[in-house]
Amino acid sequence: MRLKRFLAPTMTEGLRIVKAELGENAVILASKKVRTHDGKQALEITAAIDPASAPLPPVQDERNPFTPESMVHATPSSELEHLLGSHGVSMPVCQKIARAAEALADTGFSTEDALEMVLGKMVGFVRPAQTQTIHRPLILIGPTGAGKTTTLAKLAIERRRHGHSIGLITTDTYKIGGAAQLRIYAEALKEDMFAVKTPEELHAALTALKDKEYVFVDTAGINPFEKSRLDDLATLLDGVEADTALVLPANLNTLTLNTLPQAFAALRPSTLIFSKLDETAHLGGIINAAVGSHLPVCYATDGQRVPQDLLELDAQSLSRRLMAPPRHPWEESA
Ligand SMILES: Nc1nc2c(ncn2[C@@H]2O[C@H](COP(=O)(O)OP(=O)(O)O)[C@@H](O)[C@H]2O)c(=O)[nH]1
Ligand SMILES: [Mg+2]
């Protein structure tokens, strides 16, 4: 890892200098406003280049970079690498994060701040307002029991609390009680709920709800090993102008979790939501899945309570959580 600081009058000029000096693969780790010795305002930009590491390939083009072998950690070369490894972060990602964070820590940042900066570069965190555009429906997809319906209810109630109008649709007519679960929330919110089976019914429901600011579409859980179920959902959603969030349980084993963004790629998820953060002490799976898929992350859920157990995930909160070694209450002495 080569780390260098640059002074530039503007960010545009700074980026030009960084690229000229460190090449196209340089990453900006931090920038802050400073005064130069002659009293002028300037930007101090900290940039880094790791000659050994090529950028991670996009998930659509490459096989998943996380193999069982990548989970076997050689002797960790630092405390941070050891900590990340204990969370189940795969070895290549672990080394990449640890090296970048340590280089920053060497320049005076705390390890937690350095980790936050590096995570901020490697994972695309988005603010909630950017995850859902007004009048553009949000479809929640994911494996069975991931927490789609519960998360959808949390998001809808959150929007309603902020004074927005909402609309609710479910395509989950597969599981017994699937539609009934959302109907309970719809009744509590005094909203109609549309249960739809065909593309025509879905379009009709979306048209009926076109004046609502935030429309949420729940779907049946999909086992991606059953290709026909994936194809059926793709057909149902075909042509629908919407954003799609893939809900992934954070407590799945990390190798399985890593395969899911690719398994669901045909449904074109635009963002990841991690559920059940409260049911695991290991955060490696979510780091691996977010880094490997290149999909932005916004929300996580950490409990069954609706609507309370919803949190915004960002580099700071994730870094804070990662800095604590995984703990299991049942292993702690009384
Ligand atoms: N502990 C925990 N349980 C959750 C969370 N989100 C959902 N659940 C529970 O997981 C189960 C499945 O949730 P559901 O929303 O029906 O999943 P779906 O099949 O994807 O729609 C229910 O018992 C939920 O209460 C979470 O963040 N933490
Ligand atoms: Mg459901």
Short mmCIF file of C-alpha atoms and ligand atoms in Angstrom, two decimals:
data_model
loop_
_atom_site.label_atom_id
_atom_site.label_comp_id
_atom_site.label_asym_id
_atom_site.label_seq_id
_atom_site.Cartn_x
_atom_site.Cartn_y
_atom_site.Cartn_z
CA MET A 1 0.00 0.00 0.00
CA ARG A 2 1.38 3.37 -1.02
CA LEU A 3 -0.19 6.27 0.75
CA LYS A 4 0.29 9.86 -0.25
CA ARG A 5 -1.08 13.25 0.71
CA PHE A 6 -1.75 15.93 -1.88
CA LEU A 7 -2.68 19.58 -1.66
CA ALA A 8 -4.98 20.97 -4.34
CA PRO A 9 -7.14 24.07 -4.76
CA THR A 10 -10.23 22.01 -5.71
CA MET A 11 -11.33 18.37 -5.67
CA THR A 12 -11.35 18.25 -9.49
CA GLU A 13 -7.77 19.45 -9.63
CA GLY A 14 -6.86 17.12 -6.74
CA LEU A 15 -8.30 14.09 -8.54
CA ARG A 16 -6.30 15.02 -11.65
CA ILE A 17 -3.06 15.21 -9.64
CA VAL A 18 -3.80 11.96 -7.77
CA LYS A 19 -4.48 10.10 -11.03
CA ALA A 20 -1.38 11.55 -12.66
CA GLU A 21 0.83 10.51 -9.74
CA LEU A 22 -0.71 7.25 -8.57
CA GLY A 23 -2.59 6.04 -11.65
CA GLU A 24 -6.19 5.07 -12.39
CA ASN A 25 -6.47 2.58 -9.49
CA ALA A 26 -5.74 5.17 -6.82
CA VAL A 27 -8.41 5.55 -4.17
CA ILE A 28 -9.18 8.69 -2.22
CA LEU A 29 -9.26 7.75 1.44
CA ALA A 30 -9.89 11.15 2.99
CA SER A 31 -10.06 14.82 2.19
CA LYS A 32 -10.22 17.88 4.39
CA LYS A 33 -10.03 21.63 4.06
CA VAL A 34 -6.76 23.13 5.24
CA ARG A 35 -4.97 26.47 5.07
CA THR A 36 -1.67 26.56 3.28
CA HIS A 37 1.31 28.42 4.82
CA ASP A 38 0.40 31.52 2.78
CA GLY A 39 -3.11 31.50 4.28
CA LYS A 40 -4.95 30.19 1.21
CA GLN A 41 -7.69 27.56 1.47
CA ALA A 42 -6.81 24.20 -0.02
CA LEU A 43 -7.92 20.61 0.06
CA GLU A 44 -5.66 18.02 1.63
CA ILE A 45 -6.35 14.71 -0.07
CA THR A 46 -5.09 11.38 1.24
CA ALA A 47 -4.91 8.83 -1.56
CA ALA A 48 -3.62 5.30 -1.72
CA ILE A 49 -2.64 2.74 -4.26
CA ASP A 50 -2.06 -0.92 -3.60
CA PRO A 51 0.04 -2.20 -6.49
CA ALA A 52 -0.61 -5.83 -5.50
CA SER A 53 -4.37 -5.62 -5.65
CA ALA A 54 -6.44 -5.23 -8.77
CA PRO A 55 -9.95 -3.78 -8.31
CA LEU A 56 -12.53 -6.40 -7.28
CA PRO A 57 -14.41 -7.70 -10.32
CA PRO A 58 -18.11 -6.91 -10.69
CA VAL A 59 -20.28 -9.82 -9.66
CA GLN A 60 -22.08 -10.03 -13.03
CA ASP A 61 -18.88 -10.71 -14.93
CA GLU A 62 -17.00 -13.04 -12.67
CA ARG A 63 -17.65 -16.08 -10.60
CA ASN A 64 -18.04 -15.31 -6.93
CA PRO A 65 -14.57 -14.45 -5.63
CA PHE A 66 -15.29 -16.07 -2.26
CA THR A 67 -14.46 -19.71 -2.29
CA PRO A 68 -14.20 -22.02 0.73
CA GLU A 69 -10.41 -21.66 0.36
CA SER A 70 -10.70 -17.90 0.72
CA MET A 71 -12.19 -18.44 4.16
CA VAL A 72 -9.06 -20.18 5.41
CA HIS A 73 -6.94 -17.53 6.99
CA ALA A 74 -3.19 -17.75 6.93
CA THR A 75 -1.59 -16.46 10.09
CA PRO A 76 -2.99 -12.94 10.31
CA SER A 77 -0.31 -10.32 9.98
CA SER A 78 -1.95 -7.81 12.30
CA GLU A 79 -4.48 -7.40 15.08
CA LEU A 80 -6.99 -5.80 12.73
CA GLU A 81 -6.67 -8.61 10.22
CA HIS A 82 -7.18 -11.09 13.05
CA LEU A 83 -10.27 -9.20 14.23
CA LEU A 84 -11.78 -9.06 10.74
CA GLY A 85 -10.99 -12.75 10.26
CA SER A 86 -12.75 -13.59 13.51
CA HIS A 87 -15.88 -11.94 12.06
CA GLY A 88 -15.64 -14.22 9.02
CA VAL A 89 -14.42 -11.63 6.52
CA SER A 90 -12.85 -13.64 3.70
CA MET A 91 -9.07 -13.61 3.52
CA PRO A 92 -8.52 -11.41 0.42
CA VAL A 93 -11.04 -8.83 1.62
CA CYS A 94 -9.63 -9.01 5.13
CA GLN A 95 -6.11 -8.31 3.93
CA LYS A 96 -7.19 -5.52 1.64
CA ILE A 97 -9.18 -3.75 4.35
CA ALA A 98 -6.54 -4.30 7.03
CA ARG A 99 -3.66 -3.03 4.88
CA ALA A 100 -5.48 0.11 3.82
CA ALA A 101 -6.72 0.81 7.35
CA GLU A 102 -3.32 0.24 8.89
CA ALA A 103 -1.64 2.57 6.39
CA LEU A 104 -4.14 5.23 7.42
CA ALA A 105 -3.72 4.46 11.11
CA ASP A 106 0.03 4.99 10.63
CA THR A 107 -0.70 8.55 9.56
CA GLY A 108 -2.47 9.26 12.83
CA PHE A 109 -6.06 8.13 12.40
CA SER A 110 -7.55 5.83 15.06
CA THR A 111 -8.06 2.24 13.87
CA GLU A 112 -11.85 2.69 14.07
CA ASP A 113 -11.76 5.88 11.97
CA ALA A 114 -9.36 4.29 9.50
CA LEU A 115 -11.62 1.24 9.19
CA GLU A 116 -14.60 3.55 8.66
CA MET A 117 -12.81 5.36 5.82
CA VAL A 118 -11.78 2.13 4.13
CA LEU A 119 -15.27 0.58 4.46
CA GLY A 120 -16.72 3.79 3.08
CA LYS A 121 -14.62 3.28 -0.04
CA MET A 122 -15.18 -0.46 -0.44
CA VAL A 123 -18.91 -0.65 0.28
CA GLY A 124 -21.43 1.64 -1.38
CA PHE A 125 -23.53 2.89 1.50
CA VAL A 126 -26.54 4.94 0.43
CA ARG A 127 -28.82 7.19 2.41
CA PRO A 128 -32.45 6.03 2.69
CA ALA A 129 -33.71 8.93 0.59
CA GLN A 130 -31.57 7.67 -2.28
CA THR A 131 -32.72 4.05 -1.95
CA GLN A 132 -36.27 4.93 -2.78
CA THR A 133 -37.33 7.55 -5.23
CA ILE A 134 -40.71 9.08 -4.69
CA HIS A 135 -43.38 7.47 -6.93
CA ARG A 136 -40.99 4.65 -7.82
CA PRO A 137 -42.09 1.36 -6.23
CA LEU A 138 -39.67 -0.65 -4.12
CA ILE A 139 -39.85 -4.42 -4.58
CA LEU A 140 -38.44 -6.62 -1.82
CA ILE A 141 -37.04 -9.94 -2.96
CA GLY A 142 -34.99 -12.62 -1.25
CA PRO A 143 -34.78 -16.13 0.09
CA THR A 144 -37.57 -17.68 2.17
CA GLY A 145 -37.89 -16.37 5.71
CA ALA A 146 -35.36 -13.60 5.06
CA GLY A 147 -37.57 -11.00 6.70
CA LYS A 148 -38.98 -9.37 3.55
CA THR A 149 -42.52 -8.85 4.80
CA THR A 150 -41.41 -7.69 8.24
CA THR A 151 -38.86 -5.29 6.73
CA LEU A 152 -41.40 -3.98 4.24
CA ALA A 153 -43.79 -3.21 7.10
CA LYS A 154 -41.01 -1.38 8.96
CA LEU A 155 -40.13 0.70 5.88
CA ALA A 156 -43.76 1.51 5.08
CA ILE A 157 -44.51 2.58 8.66
CA GLU A 158 -41.34 4.70 8.66
CA ARG A 159 -42.48 6.52 5.50
CA ARG A 160 -45.96 7.00 6.89
CA ARG A 161 -44.52 8.45 10.09
CA HIS A 162 -42.79 11.07 7.98
CA GLY A 163 -46.14 12.05 6.55
CA HIS A 164 -45.89 10.28 3.19
CA SER A 165 -48.66 8.38 1.46
CA ILE A 166 -47.95 4.69 0.98
CA GLY A 167 -49.25 1.79 -1.07
CA LEU A 168 -48.93 -1.93 -0.37
CA ILE A 169 -48.89 -4.80 -2.85
CA THR A 170 -48.02 -8.43 -2.31
CA THR A 171 -47.29 -11.05 -4.92
CA ASP A 172 -46.88 -13.67 -2.19
CA THR A 173 -49.85 -15.86 -2.94
CA TYR A 174 -47.57 -18.94 -2.81
CA LYS A 175 -47.12 -19.41 0.92
CA ILE A 176 -50.22 -20.04 3.05
CA GLY A 177 -50.72 -16.88 5.05
CA GLY A 178 -48.14 -14.97 2.95
CA ALA A 179 -50.62 -12.28 1.88
CA ALA A 180 -52.44 -12.38 5.23
CA GLN A 181 -49.23 -11.34 7.03
CA LEU A 182 -48.99 -8.09 5.07
CA ARG A 183 -52.75 -7.55 5.31
CA ILE A 184 -52.44 -7.32 9.10
CA TYR A 185 -50.01 -4.42 8.70
CA ALA A 186 -52.19 -2.86 5.97
CA GLU A 187 -55.20 -2.96 8.29
CA ALA A 188 -53.22 -1.42 11.12
CA LEU A 189 -52.19 1.36 8.71
CA LYS A 190 -55.76 1.63 7.36
CA GLU A 191 -54.48 1.07 3.84
CA ASP A 192 -55.81 -1.21 1.13
CA MET A 193 -53.52 -4.02 0.16
CA PHE A 194 -53.41 -5.52 -3.29
CA ALA A 195 -52.67 -9.26 -3.53
CA VAL A 196 -51.72 -10.01 -7.12
CA LYS A 197 -50.94 -13.17 -9.05
CA THR A 198 -50.37 -12.10 -12.65
CA PRO A 199 -48.42 -9.34 -14.41
CA GLU A 200 -51.76 -7.81 -15.46
CA GLU A 201 -52.99 -7.68 -11.84
CA LEU A 202 -49.67 -6.22 -10.75
CA HIS A 203 -49.87 -3.47 -13.37
CA ALA A 204 -53.46 -2.74 -12.39
CA ALA A 205 -52.46 -2.45 -8.71
CA LEU A 206 -49.53 -0.16 -9.56
CA THR A 207 -51.83 2.01 -11.66
CA ALA A 208 -54.37 2.19 -8.82
CA LEU A 209 -51.56 3.30 -6.48
CA LYS A 210 -49.84 5.68 -8.87
CA ASP A 211 -50.61 8.73 -6.74
CA LYS A 212 -49.07 7.22 -3.61
CA GLU A 213 -45.61 8.52 -2.81
CA TYR A 214 -44.09 5.25 -1.67
CA VAL A 215 -45.34 1.93 -2.98
CA PHE A 216 -43.92 -1.29 -1.57
CA VAL A 217 -44.17 -4.64 -3.31
CA ASP A 218 -43.70 -7.79 -1.23
CA THR A 219 -42.81 -11.04 -2.97
CA ALA A 220 -42.77 -14.72 -2.11
CA GLY A 221 -39.48 -16.09 -0.77
CA ILE A 222 -37.44 -17.78 -3.44
CA ASN A 223 -35.18 -20.77 -3.14
CA PRO A 224 -32.68 -19.90 -5.90
CA PHE A 225 -31.95 -23.59 -6.42
CA GLU A 226 -35.46 -23.80 -7.93
CA LYS A 227 -34.83 -21.98 -11.17
CA SER A 228 -38.49 -22.11 -12.20
CA ARG A 229 -39.47 -20.04 -9.13
CA LEU A 230 -36.87 -17.41 -10.03
CA ASP A 231 -38.11 -17.39 -13.63
CA ASP A 232 -41.75 -17.05 -12.51
CA LEU A 233 -40.93 -14.04 -10.35
CA ALA A 234 -38.84 -12.51 -13.15
CA THR A 235 -41.82 -12.91 -15.51
CA LEU A 236 -44.21 -11.40 -12.98
CA LEU A 237 -41.96 -8.38 -12.42
CA ASP A 238 -40.91 -7.98 -16.05
CA GLY A 239 -41.39 -4.45 -17.33
CA VAL A 240 -42.23 -3.00 -13.91
CA GLU A 241 -40.50 0.32 -13.35
CA ALA A 242 -39.20 -0.11 -9.82
CA ASP A 243 -36.20 -0.42 -7.58
CA THR A 244 -35.50 -3.82 -6.11
CA ALA A 245 -33.99 -4.53 -2.72
CA LEU A 246 -32.52 -7.95 -2.02
CA VAL A 247 -33.14 -8.87 1.62
CA LEU A 248 -30.41 -11.15 2.96
CA PRO A 249 -30.31 -12.62 6.45
CA ALA A 250 -27.00 -11.63 8.04
CA ASN A 251 -27.01 -14.85 10.05
CA LEU A 252 -26.64 -17.19 7.06
CA ASN A 253 -23.26 -18.83 6.78
CA THR A 254 -20.98 -16.49 4.88
CA LEU A 255 -20.31 -18.79 1.92
CA THR A 256 -24.05 -19.12 1.24
CA LEU A 257 -24.64 -15.43 1.82
CA ASN A 258 -21.97 -14.62 -0.76
CA THR A 259 -23.69 -16.64 -3.44
CA LEU A 260 -27.06 -14.93 -3.07
CA PRO A 261 -26.49 -11.59 -4.85
CA GLN A 262 -25.43 -13.59 -7.89
CA ALA A 263 -28.20 -16.17 -7.43
CA PHE A 264 -30.77 -13.34 -7.53
CA ALA A 265 -28.96 -11.30 -10.21
CA ALA A 266 -31.62 -12.16 -12.83
CA LEU A 267 -34.09 -10.11 -10.77
CA ARG A 268 -31.72 -7.13 -10.97
CA PRO A 269 -31.50 -6.05 -7.34
CA SER A 270 -30.37 -2.46 -6.98
CA THR A 271 -29.63 -2.50 -3.26
CA LEU A 272 -29.04 -4.88 -0.34
CA ILE A 273 -30.87 -4.95 2.98
CA PHE A 274 -29.36 -7.14 5.69
CA SER A 275 -31.85 -8.63 8.14
CA LYS A 276 -31.36 -10.43 11.46
CA LEU A 277 -28.19 -8.62 12.50
CA ASP A 278 -29.28 -9.42 16.03
CA GLU A 279 -29.03 -13.15 15.35
CA THR A 280 -25.32 -13.23 14.61
CA ALA A 281 -22.14 -11.96 16.22
CA HIS A 282 -20.24 -12.34 12.95
CA LEU A 283 -20.41 -9.44 10.52
CA GLY A 284 -18.03 -10.92 7.93
CA GLY A 285 -20.84 -12.29 5.79
CA ILE A 286 -22.36 -8.89 5.18
CA ILE A 287 -18.96 -7.34 4.38
CA ASN A 288 -18.14 -10.14 1.94
CA ALA A 289 -21.57 -9.99 0.27
CA ALA A 290 -21.53 -6.20 -0.05
CA VAL A 291 -17.95 -6.04 -1.34
CA GLY A 292 -18.40 -9.03 -3.67
CA SER A 293 -21.69 -7.88 -5.18
CA HIS A 294 -20.83 -4.18 -5.53
CA LEU A 295 -24.44 -3.48 -4.55
CA PRO A 296 -25.07 -0.53 -2.27
CA VAL A 297 -26.27 -1.14 1.26
CA CYS A 298 -28.70 1.05 3.13
CA TYR A 299 -30.77 -0.65 5.79
CA ALA A 300 -30.28 -3.46 8.22
CA THR A 301 -32.75 -4.92 10.65
CA ASP A 302 -31.92 -6.14 14.11
CA GLY A 303 -35.06 -7.62 15.58
CA GLN A 304 -38.65 -8.67 15.09
CA ARG A 305 -40.27 -5.53 16.47
CA VAL A 306 -42.16 -3.53 13.85
CA PRO A 307 -41.27 -0.78 13.17
CA GLN A 308 -38.54 -0.25 15.77
CA ASP A 309 -35.92 -2.76 14.68
CA LEU A 310 -34.71 -0.99 11.55
CA LEU A 311 -31.38 0.75 11.28
CA GLU A 312 -29.43 2.63 8.68
CA LEU A 313 -26.16 0.93 8.01
CA ASP A 314 -23.21 3.14 7.21
CA ALA A 315 -19.44 2.91 7.33
CA GLN A 316 -19.32 4.39 10.82
CA SER A 317 -21.84 2.04 12.43
CA LEU A 318 -20.34 -0.97 10.68
CA SER A 319 -16.81 -0.03 11.67
CA ARG A 320 -17.92 0.42 15.27
CA ARG A 321 -19.56 -3.00 15.29
CA LEU A 322 -16.58 -4.69 13.63
CA MET A 323 -14.16 -3.26 16.18
CA ALA A 324 -15.80 -5.42 18.85
CA PRO A 325 -14.76 -9.07 18.62
CA PRO A 326 -17.72 -11.44 18.06
CA ARG A 327 -19.31 -12.22 21.44
CA HIS A 328 -21.79 -14.88 22.42
CA PRO A 329 -23.76 -14.24 25.61
CA TRP A 330 -23.93 -17.97 26.38
CA GLU A 331 -20.13 -18.13 26.52
CA GLU A 332 -19.84 -15.35 29.05
CA SER A 333 -19.39 -16.32 32.67
CA ALA A 334 -22.06 -15.11 35.05
N1 LIG B 1 -34.41 -11.75 15.05
C1 LIG B 1 -34.92 -11.20 13.94
N2 LIG B 1 -35.98 -11.75 13.36
C2 LIG B 1 -36.47 -11.18 12.24
C3 LIG B 1 -35.88 -10.00 11.69
N3 LIG B 1 -36.59 -9.69 10.56
C4 LIG B 1 -37.57 -10.61 10.46
N4 LIG B 1 -37.49 -11.51 11.45
C5 LIG B 1 -38.36 -12.67 11.71
O1 LIG B 1 -38.08 -13.64 10.72
C6 LIG B 1 -39.26 -14.38 10.43
C7 LIG B 1 -39.53 -14.32 8.94
O2 LIG B 1 -39.84 -12.98 8.60
P1 LIG B 1 -40.76 -12.63 7.35
O3 LIG B 1 -40.86 -11.16 7.28
O4 LIG B 1 -42.04 -13.41 7.39
O5 LIG B 1 -39.84 -13.21 6.18
P2 LIG B 1 -40.16 -13.36 4.62
O6 LIG B 1 -40.52 -14.80 4.43
O7 LIG B 1 -38.89 -13.00 3.94
O8 LIG B 1 -41.27 -12.43 4.31
C8 LIG B 1 -40.37 -13.76 11.27
O9 LIG B 1 -40.50 -14.52 12.44
C9 LIG B 1 -39.83 -12.36 11.58
O10 LIG B 1 -40.35 -11.83 12.78
C10 LIG B 1 -34.75 -9.43 12.33
O11 LIG B 1 -34.15 -8.43 11.93
N5 LIG B 1 -34.31 -10.08 13.47
MG MG B 2 -43.10 -12.76 3.46
#
